[in-house]
Amino acid sequence: MPGLVEKKTQRAEGLASILAIGRANPPNTMEQSTFPDFYFRVTNSEHMVDLKKKFQRICEKTAIRKRHFVWNEDLLIENPCLRTFMEPSLNVRQKVAVAEIPKLGAAAATKAIEEWGQPKSLITHVIFCTTSGMDLPGADYQLYKLLGLNPDIQRIMCVSARLLRRRHRSSSCQVPRRELQGCTRPRRLL
Protein backbone atom coordinates (compact mmCIF):
# COMPACT_ATOMS: atom_id res chain seq x y z
CA MET A 1 0.00 0.00 0.00
CA PRO A 2 1.81 3.10 -1.20
CA GLY A 3 -0.38 5.42 0.90
CA LEU A 4 0.76 3.83 4.18
CA VAL A 5 4.41 3.90 3.17
CA GLU A 6 4.22 7.60 2.28
CA LYS A 7 2.52 8.40 5.56
CA LYS A 8 5.11 6.49 7.54
CA THR A 9 8.00 8.30 5.90
CA GLN A 10 6.51 11.66 6.88
CA ARG A 11 6.51 10.92 10.60
CA ALA A 12 8.98 12.88 12.67
CA GLU A 13 11.16 11.44 15.34
CA GLY A 14 10.73 12.81 18.84
CA LEU A 15 8.02 14.79 20.56
CA ALA A 16 6.29 17.89 19.29
CA SER A 17 7.14 21.08 21.15
CA ILE A 18 6.18 24.73 21.26
CA LEU A 19 9.02 26.71 19.71
CA ALA A 20 7.81 30.23 20.53
CA ILE A 21 4.83 32.22 21.75
CA GLY A 22 3.88 35.72 20.64
CA ARG A 23 1.25 37.94 22.18
CA ALA A 24 -0.34 41.18 21.01
CA ASN A 25 -2.95 43.45 22.51
CA PRO A 26 -4.98 46.21 20.88
CA PRO A 27 -3.12 49.54 20.88
CA ASN A 28 -5.46 51.66 23.00
CA THR A 29 -5.44 51.15 26.75
CA MET A 30 -7.43 52.54 29.62
CA GLU A 31 -7.10 52.06 33.34
CA GLN A 32 -10.06 50.16 34.77
CA SER A 33 -10.54 52.83 37.43
CA THR A 34 -11.18 55.53 34.80
CA PHE A 35 -13.29 53.40 32.46
CA PRO A 36 -16.71 54.12 34.07
CA ASP A 37 -16.19 57.89 33.78
CA PHE A 38 -15.12 57.54 30.15
CA TYR A 39 -17.95 55.16 29.27
CA PHE A 40 -20.71 57.27 30.77
CA ARG A 41 -19.26 60.43 29.21
CA VAL A 42 -19.07 59.07 25.63
CA THR A 43 -22.50 57.48 25.86
CA ASN A 44 -24.03 60.71 27.18
CA SER A 45 -25.28 58.82 30.24
CA GLU A 46 -23.77 60.83 33.07
CA HIS A 47 -27.25 61.62 34.34
CA MET A 48 -27.61 57.92 35.33
CA VAL A 49 -25.78 58.38 38.62
CA ASP A 50 -26.94 55.18 40.34
CA LEU A 51 -26.04 53.03 37.35
CA LYS A 52 -22.65 54.70 37.09
CA LYS A 53 -21.94 53.99 40.79
CA LYS A 54 -22.91 50.36 40.27
CA PHE A 55 -20.62 50.12 37.26
CA GLN A 56 -17.78 51.71 39.25
CA ARG A 57 -18.23 49.09 42.01
CA ILE A 58 -18.12 46.32 39.41
CA CYS A 59 -14.93 47.75 37.91
CA GLU A 60 -13.32 48.06 41.35
CA LYS A 61 -14.14 44.44 42.29
CA THR A 62 -12.66 42.87 39.17
CA ALA A 63 -9.03 41.85 38.98
CA ILE A 64 -8.69 43.78 35.72
CA ARG A 65 -6.35 46.75 36.00
CA LYS A 66 -6.07 47.82 32.37
CA ARG A 67 -8.41 47.41 29.38
CA HIS A 68 -7.22 47.10 25.78
CA PHE A 69 -9.33 48.34 22.85
CA VAL A 70 -8.92 48.83 19.12
CA TRP A 71 -11.39 51.67 19.22
CA ASN A 72 -10.73 55.15 20.47
CA GLU A 73 -12.94 58.14 21.09
CA ASP A 74 -12.68 59.25 17.44
CA LEU A 75 -14.13 55.94 16.23
CA LEU A 76 -16.97 56.27 18.73
CA ILE A 77 -17.72 59.80 17.55
CA GLU A 78 -17.71 58.70 13.88
CA ASN A 79 -20.06 55.80 14.69
CA PRO A 80 -22.74 56.93 17.15
CA CYS A 81 -24.37 53.50 16.91
CA LEU A 82 -21.49 52.14 19.03
CA ARG A 83 -22.38 54.40 21.94
CA THR A 84 -26.18 54.43 21.79
CA PHE A 85 -28.30 51.90 23.66
CA MET A 86 -30.15 49.45 21.41
CA GLU A 87 -28.78 51.04 18.24
CA PRO A 88 -27.96 48.45 15.52
CA SER A 89 -24.17 48.33 15.41
CA LEU A 90 -23.34 44.82 14.21
CA ASN A 91 -22.15 45.92 10.76
CA VAL A 92 -19.80 48.53 12.20
CA ARG A 93 -18.44 46.09 14.80
CA GLN A 94 -17.85 43.43 12.15
CA LYS A 95 -16.11 45.93 9.88
CA VAL A 96 -13.75 46.88 12.72
CA ALA A 97 -13.15 43.22 13.65
CA VAL A 98 -12.43 42.17 10.05
CA ALA A 99 -9.79 44.89 9.78
CA GLU A 100 -8.21 44.51 13.22
CA ILE A 101 -8.15 40.75 13.92
CA PRO A 102 -5.54 39.94 11.23
CA LYS A 103 -3.40 42.89 12.37
CA LEU A 104 -3.36 41.62 15.95
CA GLY A 105 -2.61 38.12 14.71
CA ALA A 106 0.26 39.43 12.59
CA ALA A 107 1.71 41.39 15.53
CA ALA A 108 1.63 38.30 17.76
CA ALA A 109 2.99 36.06 14.99
CA THR A 110 5.85 38.48 14.29
CA LYS A 111 6.86 38.34 17.96
CA ALA A 112 6.69 34.54 17.95
CA ILE A 113 8.76 34.30 14.76
CA GLU A 114 11.39 36.65 16.23
CA GLU A 115 11.51 34.59 19.44
CA TRP A 116 11.79 31.39 17.40
CA GLY A 117 14.81 32.85 15.57
CA GLN A 118 14.29 31.00 12.29
CA PRO A 119 13.33 32.41 8.86
CA LYS A 120 9.64 32.64 7.94
CA SER A 121 10.37 30.46 4.92
CA LEU A 122 10.60 27.42 7.23
CA ILE A 123 6.96 27.74 8.31
CA THR A 124 4.88 25.07 6.59
CA HIS A 125 1.43 25.59 8.14
CA VAL A 126 -0.65 28.47 9.50
CA ILE A 127 -3.48 27.63 11.88
CA PHE A 128 -5.57 30.69 12.70
CA CYS A 129 -8.29 30.43 15.33
CA THR A 130 -10.81 33.10 16.18
CA THR A 131 -14.34 33.39 17.47
CA SER A 132 -15.10 35.90 14.77
CA GLY A 133 -14.78 34.59 11.22
CA MET A 134 -17.26 36.51 9.13
CA ASP A 135 -15.21 37.47 6.10
CA LEU A 136 -13.87 35.77 3.01
CA PRO A 137 -11.03 35.31 2.48
CA GLY A 138 -10.57 34.74 6.18
CA ALA A 139 -8.13 36.05 8.74
CA ASP A 140 -5.73 33.18 7.95
CA TYR A 141 -5.29 34.53 4.42
CA GLN A 142 -4.93 38.11 5.66
CA LEU A 143 -2.28 36.94 8.16
CA TYR A 144 -0.43 35.10 5.40
CA LYS A 145 -0.42 38.29 3.28
CA LEU A 146 0.56 40.61 6.16
CA LEU A 147 3.52 38.39 7.10
CA GLY A 148 4.62 37.80 3.50
CA LEU A 149 4.67 34.03 3.93
CA ASN A 150 5.39 31.47 1.22
CA PRO A 151 2.35 31.04 -1.10
CA ASP A 152 2.67 27.24 -0.78
CA ILE A 153 1.98 27.36 2.95
CA GLN A 154 -0.91 25.25 4.23
CA ARG A 155 -3.56 27.44 5.88
CA ILE A 156 -6.22 26.27 8.30
CA MET A 157 -8.92 28.57 9.66
CA CYS A 158 -10.76 27.52 12.82
CA VAL A 159 -13.72 29.61 13.90
CA SER A 160 -14.93 29.18 17.49
CA ALA A 161 -12.72 26.15 17.76
CA ARG A 162 -10.23 26.54 20.58
CA LEU A 163 -10.27 22.83 21.41
CA LEU A 164 -10.08 21.88 17.73
CA ARG A 165 -6.87 23.93 17.48
CA ARG A 166 -5.30 21.94 20.31
CA ARG A 167 -6.51 18.65 18.87
CA HIS A 168 -5.21 19.53 15.41
CA ARG A 169 -1.90 20.70 16.85
CA SER A 170 -1.31 17.43 18.67
CA SER A 171 -2.17 15.28 15.65
CA SER A 172 -0.51 17.42 12.98
CA CYS A 173 2.73 17.87 14.90
CA GLN A 174 3.47 14.18 14.46
CA VAL A 175 4.89 15.01 11.04
CA PRO A 176 7.85 17.34 10.48
CA ARG A 177 5.95 20.60 10.27
CA ARG A 178 6.59 24.09 11.52
CA GLU A 179 3.18 25.54 12.29
CA LEU A 180 2.34 29.12 13.03
CA GLN A 181 -0.81 29.25 15.13
CA GLY A 182 -2.75 32.43 15.68
CA CYS A 183 -5.69 32.93 17.99
CA THR A 184 -7.69 36.10 18.52
CA ARG A 185 -10.40 36.86 21.02
CA PRO A 186 -12.55 39.64 19.60
CA ARG A 187 -14.37 40.30 22.85
CA ARG A 188 -11.29 42.30 23.77
CA LEU A 189 -11.50 44.29 20.56
CA LEU A 190 -14.87 46.00 20.86
mmCIF file of C-alpha atoms in Angstrom:
data_model
loop_
_atom_site.group_PDB
_atom_site.id
_atom_site.type_symbol
_atom_site.label_atom_id
_atom_site.label_comp_id
_atom_site.label_asym_id
_atom_site.label_seq_id
_atom_site.Cartn_x
_atom_site.Cartn_y
_atom_site.Cartn_z
ATOM 1 C CA MET A 1 0.000 0.000 0.000
ATOM 2 C CA PRO A 2 1.813 3.101 -1.203
ATOM 3 C CA GLY A 3 -0.378 5.420 0.905
ATOM 4 C CA LEU A 4 0.756 3.832 4.177
ATOM 5 C CA VAL A 5 4.407 3.898 3.169
ATOM 6 C CA GLU A 6 4.219 7.596 2.285
ATOM 7 C CA LYS A 7 2.519 8.398 5.559
ATOM 8 C CA LYS A 8 5.107 6.487 7.544
ATOM 9 C CA THR A 9 8.002 8.299 5.901
ATOM 10 C CA GLN A 10 6.510 11.665 6.879
ATOM 11 C CA ARG A 11 6.510 10.925 10.598
ATOM 12 C CA ALA A 12 8.976 12.885 12.666
ATOM 13 C CA GLU A 13 11.160 11.439 15.343
ATOM 14 C CA GLY A 14 10.729 12.809 18.840
ATOM 15 C CA LEU A 15 8.019 14.786 20.559
ATOM 16 C CA ALA A 16 6.290 17.888 19.291
ATOM 17 C CA SER A 17 7.142 21.077 21.146
ATOM 18 C CA ILE A 18 6.179 24.735 21.257
ATOM 19 C CA LEU A 19 9.020 26.712 19.710
ATOM 20 C CA ALA A 20 7.810 30.230 20.529
ATOM 21 C CA ILE A 21 4.835 32.217 21.747
ATOM 22 C CA GLY A 22 3.881 35.715 20.645
ATOM 23 C CA ARG A 23 1.253 37.938 22.184
ATOM 24 C CA ALA A 24 -0.337 41.181 21.007
ATOM 25 C CA ASN A 25 -2.953 43.447 22.513
ATOM 26 C CA PRO A 26 -4.978 46.211 20.883
ATOM 27 C CA PRO A 27 -3.121 49.538 20.883
ATOM 28 C CA ASN A 28 -5.459 51.665 23.000
ATOM 29 C CA THR A 29 -5.442 51.150 26.754
ATOM 30 C CA MET A 30 -7.431 52.541 29.616
ATOM 31 C CA GLU A 31 -7.104 52.061 33.345
ATOM 32 C CA GLN A 32 -10.059 50.161 34.768
ATOM 33 C CA SER A 33 -10.545 52.832 37.433
ATOM 34 C CA THR A 34 -11.179 55.534 34.800
ATOM 35 C CA PHE A 35 -13.289 53.395 32.465
ATOM 36 C CA PRO A 36 -16.714 54.120 34.068
ATOM 37 C CA ASP A 37 -16.187 57.891 33.782
ATOM 38 C CA PHE A 38 -15.124 57.539 30.153
ATOM 39 C CA TYR A 39 -17.950 55.159 29.266
ATOM 40 C CA PHE A 40 -20.712 57.274 30.766
ATOM 41 C CA ARG A 41 -19.259 60.430 29.213
ATOM 42 C CA VAL A 42 -19.066 59.074 25.626
ATOM 43 C CA THR A 43 -22.502 57.477 25.857
ATOM 44 C CA ASN A 44 -24.034 60.711 27.181
ATOM 45 C CA SER A 45 -25.285 58.823 30.237
ATOM 46 C CA GLU A 46 -23.769 60.831 33.066
ATOM 47 C CA HIS A 47 -27.254 61.616 34.345
ATOM 48 C CA MET A 48 -27.608 57.916 35.331
ATOM 49 C CA VAL A 49 -25.781 58.385 38.619
ATOM 50 C CA ASP A 50 -26.935 55.180 40.336
ATOM 51 C CA LEU A 51 -26.043 53.032 37.348
ATOM 52 C CA LYS A 52 -22.651 54.700 37.089
ATOM 53 C CA LYS A 53 -21.942 53.994 40.788
ATOM 54 C CA LYS A 54 -22.911 50.363 40.272
ATOM 55 C CA PHE A 55 -20.616 50.116 37.256
ATOM 56 C CA GLN A 56 -17.781 51.713 39.253
ATOM 57 C CA ARG A 57 -18.232 49.093 42.006
ATOM 58 C CA ILE A 58 -18.124 46.319 39.413
ATOM 59 C CA CYS A 59 -14.930 47.750 37.910
ATOM 60 C CA GLU A 60 -13.315 48.060 41.351
ATOM 61 C CA LYS A 61 -14.140 44.445 42.294
ATOM 62 C CA THR A 62 -12.661 42.866 39.173
ATOM 63 C CA ALA A 63 -9.028 41.852 38.976
ATOM 64 C CA ILE A 64 -8.687 43.780 35.720
ATOM 65 C CA ARG A 65 -6.353 46.754 35.998
ATOM 66 C CA LYS A 66 -6.071 47.822 32.368
ATOM 67 C CA ARG A 67 -8.406 47.415 29.381
ATOM 68 C CA HIS A 68 -7.218 47.097 25.777
ATOM 69 C CA PHE A 69 -9.326 48.342 22.849
ATOM 70 C CA VAL A 70 -8.917 48.828 19.123
ATOM 71 C CA TRP A 71 -11.389 51.672 19.221
ATOM 72 C CA ASN A 72 -10.733 55.149 20.472
ATOM 73 C CA GLU A 73 -12.943 58.144 21.088
ATOM 74 C CA ASP A 74 -12.676 59.248 17.445
ATOM 75 C CA LEU A 75 -14.133 55.941 16.227
ATOM 76 C CA LEU A 76 -16.968 56.272 18.731
ATOM 77 C CA ILE A 77 -17.723 59.805 17.549
ATOM 78 C CA GLU A 78 -17.715 58.703 13.880
ATOM 79 C CA ASN A 79 -20.058 55.797 14.690
ATOM 80 C CA PRO A 80 -22.736 56.929 17.146
ATOM 81 C CA CYS A 81 -24.370 53.505 16.914
ATOM 82 C CA LEU A 82 -21.495 52.141 19.033
ATOM 83 C CA ARG A 83 -22.385 54.398 21.937
ATOM 84 C CA THR A 84 -26.177 54.434 21.789
ATOM 85 C CA PHE A 85 -28.296 51.905 23.663
ATOM 86 C CA MET A 86 -30.152 49.445 21.410
ATOM 87 C CA GLU A 87 -28.780 51.035 18.240
ATOM 88 C CA PRO A 88 -27.956 48.455 15.517
ATOM 89 C CA SER A 89 -24.166 48.328 15.410
ATOM 90 C CA LEU A 90 -23.339 44.815 14.211
ATOM 91 C CA ASN A 91 -22.147 45.915 10.757
ATOM 92 C CA VAL A 92 -19.799 48.531 12.199
ATOM 93 C CA ARG A 93 -18.436 46.095 14.799
ATOM 94 C CA GLN A 94 -17.852 43.431 12.150
ATOM 95 C CA LYS A 95 -16.108 45.931 9.885
ATOM 96 C CA VAL A 96 -13.746 46.877 12.720
ATOM 97 C CA ALA A 97 -13.149 43.221 13.648
ATOM 98 C CA VAL A 98 -12.433 42.167 10.045
ATOM 99 C CA ALA A 99 -9.790 44.892 9.778
ATOM 100 C CA GLU A 100 -8.206 44.508 13.221
ATOM 101 C CA ILE A 101 -8.149 40.755 13.919
ATOM 102 C CA PRO A 102 -5.545 39.941 11.233
ATOM 103 C CA LYS A 103 -3.405 42.894 12.371
ATOM 104 C CA LEU A 104 -3.359 41.620 15.952
ATOM 105 C CA GLY A 105 -2.612 38.118 14.713
ATOM 106 C CA ALA A 106 0.264 39.433 12.593
ATOM 107 C CA ALA A 107 1.709 41.393 15.531
ATOM 108 C CA ALA A 108 1.635 38.303 17.756
ATOM 109 C CA ALA A 109 2.990 36.063 14.986
ATOM 110 C CA THR A 110 5.852 38.476 14.291
ATOM 111 C CA LYS A 111 6.864 38.344 17.960
ATOM 112 C CA ALA A 112 6.688 34.543 17.946
ATOM 113 C CA ILE A 113 8.761 34.298 14.762
ATOM 114 C CA GLU A 114 11.386 36.646 16.227
ATOM 115 C CA GLU A 115 11.515 34.588 19.438
ATOM 116 C CA TRP A 116 11.795 31.394 17.395
ATOM 117 C CA GLY A 117 14.807 32.846 15.570
ATOM 118 C CA GLN A 118 14.291 31.002 12.285
ATOM 119 C CA PRO A 119 13.330 32.407 8.864
ATOM 120 C CA LYS A 120 9.638 32.640 7.944
ATOM 121 C CA SER A 121 10.371 30.456 4.923
ATOM 122 C CA LEU A 122 10.602 27.418 7.231
ATOM 123 C CA ILE A 123 6.960 27.743 8.310
ATOM 124 C CA THR A 124 4.878 25.066 6.593
ATOM 125 C CA HIS A 125 1.431 25.595 8.138
ATOM 126 C CA VAL A 126 -0.654 28.467 9.501
ATOM 127 C CA ILE A 127 -3.481 27.633 11.880
ATOM 128 C CA PHE A 128 -5.572 30.689 12.698
ATOM 129 C CA CYS A 129 -8.292 30.434 15.331
ATOM 130 C CA THR A 130 -10.811 33.097 16.175
ATOM 131 C CA THR A 131 -14.338 33.386 17.471
ATOM 132 C CA SER A 132 -15.096 35.902 14.766
ATOM 133 C CA GLY A 133 -14.777 34.594 11.220
ATOM 134 C CA MET A 134 -17.265 36.509 9.135
ATOM 135 C CA ASP A 135 -15.207 37.467 6.104
ATOM 136 C CA LEU A 136 -13.865 35.768 3.013
ATOM 137 C CA PRO A 137 -11.032 35.310 2.479
ATOM 138 C CA GLY A 138 -10.573 34.744 6.179
ATOM 139 C CA ALA A 139 -8.126 36.049 8.743
ATOM 140 C CA ASP A 140 -5.731 33.177 7.949
ATOM 141 C CA TYR A 141 -5.293 34.533 4.419
ATOM 142 C CA GLN A 142 -4.933 38.108 5.663
ATOM 143 C CA LEU A 143 -2.284 36.945 8.161
ATOM 144 C CA TYR A 144 -0.431 35.101 5.396
ATOM 145 C CA LYS A 145 -0.418 38.288 3.284
ATOM 146 C CA LEU A 146 0.562 40.606 6.159
ATOM 147 C CA LEU A 147 3.517 38.387 7.098
ATOM 148 C CA GLY A 148 4.620 37.802 3.503
ATOM 149 C CA LEU A 149 4.673 34.027 3.929
ATOM 150 C CA ASN A 150 5.385 31.467 1.218
ATOM 151 C CA PRO A 151 2.349 31.035 -1.097
ATOM 152 C CA ASP A 152 2.669 27.239 -0.785
ATOM 153 C CA ILE A 153 1.978 27.361 2.947
ATOM 154 C CA GLN A 154 -0.911 25.250 4.225
ATOM 155 C CA ARG A 155 -3.557 27.443 5.882
ATOM 156 C CA ILE A 156 -6.217 26.265 8.301
ATOM 157 C CA MET A 157 -8.924 28.568 9.662
ATOM 158 C CA CYS A 158 -10.760 27.522 12.825
ATOM 159 C CA VAL A 159 -13.716 29.610 13.900
ATOM 160 C CA SER A 160 -14.932 29.182 17.491
ATOM 161 C CA ALA A 161 -12.723 26.145 17.763
ATOM 162 C CA ARG A 162 -10.229 26.538 20.576
ATOM 163 C CA LEU A 163 -10.269 22.833 21.406
ATOM 164 C CA LEU A 164 -10.085 21.885 17.730
ATOM 165 C CA ARG A 165 -6.870 23.927 17.477
ATOM 166 C CA ARG A 166 -5.299 21.937 20.313
ATOM 167 C CA ARG A 167 -6.514 18.648 18.867
ATOM 168 C CA HIS A 168 -5.213 19.526 15.413
ATOM 169 C CA ARG A 169 -1.905 20.700 16.854
ATOM 170 C CA SER A 170 -1.311 17.426 18.674
ATOM 171 C CA SER A 171 -2.172 15.282 15.649
ATOM 172 C CA SER A 172 -0.508 17.423 12.983
ATOM 173 C CA CYS A 173 2.733 17.865 14.900
ATOM 174 C CA GLN A 174 3.475 14.179 14.464
ATOM 175 C CA VAL A 175 4.891 15.013 11.044
ATOM 176 C CA PRO A 176 7.849 17.340 10.484
ATOM 177 C CA ARG A 177 5.947 20.603 10.273
ATOM 178 C CA ARG A 178 6.585 24.090 11.524
ATOM 179 C CA GLU A 179 3.185 25.538 12.294
ATOM 180 C CA LEU A 180 2.342 29.125 13.034
ATOM 181 C CA GLN A 181 -0.806 29.252 15.133
ATOM 182 C CA GLY A 182 -2.753 32.430 15.677
ATOM 183 C CA CYS A 183 -5.692 32.926 17.988
ATOM 184 C CA THR A 184 -7.688 36.098 18.524
ATOM 185 C CA ARG A 185 -10.399 36.864 21.020
ATOM 186 C CA PRO A 186 -12.546 39.643 19.598
ATOM 187 C CA ARG A 187 -14.375 40.305 22.852
ATOM 188 C CA ARG A 188 -11.293 42.303 23.767
ATOM 189 C CA LEU A 189 -11.505 44.291 20.558
ATOM 190 C CA LEU A 190 -14.871 45.998 20.861
#
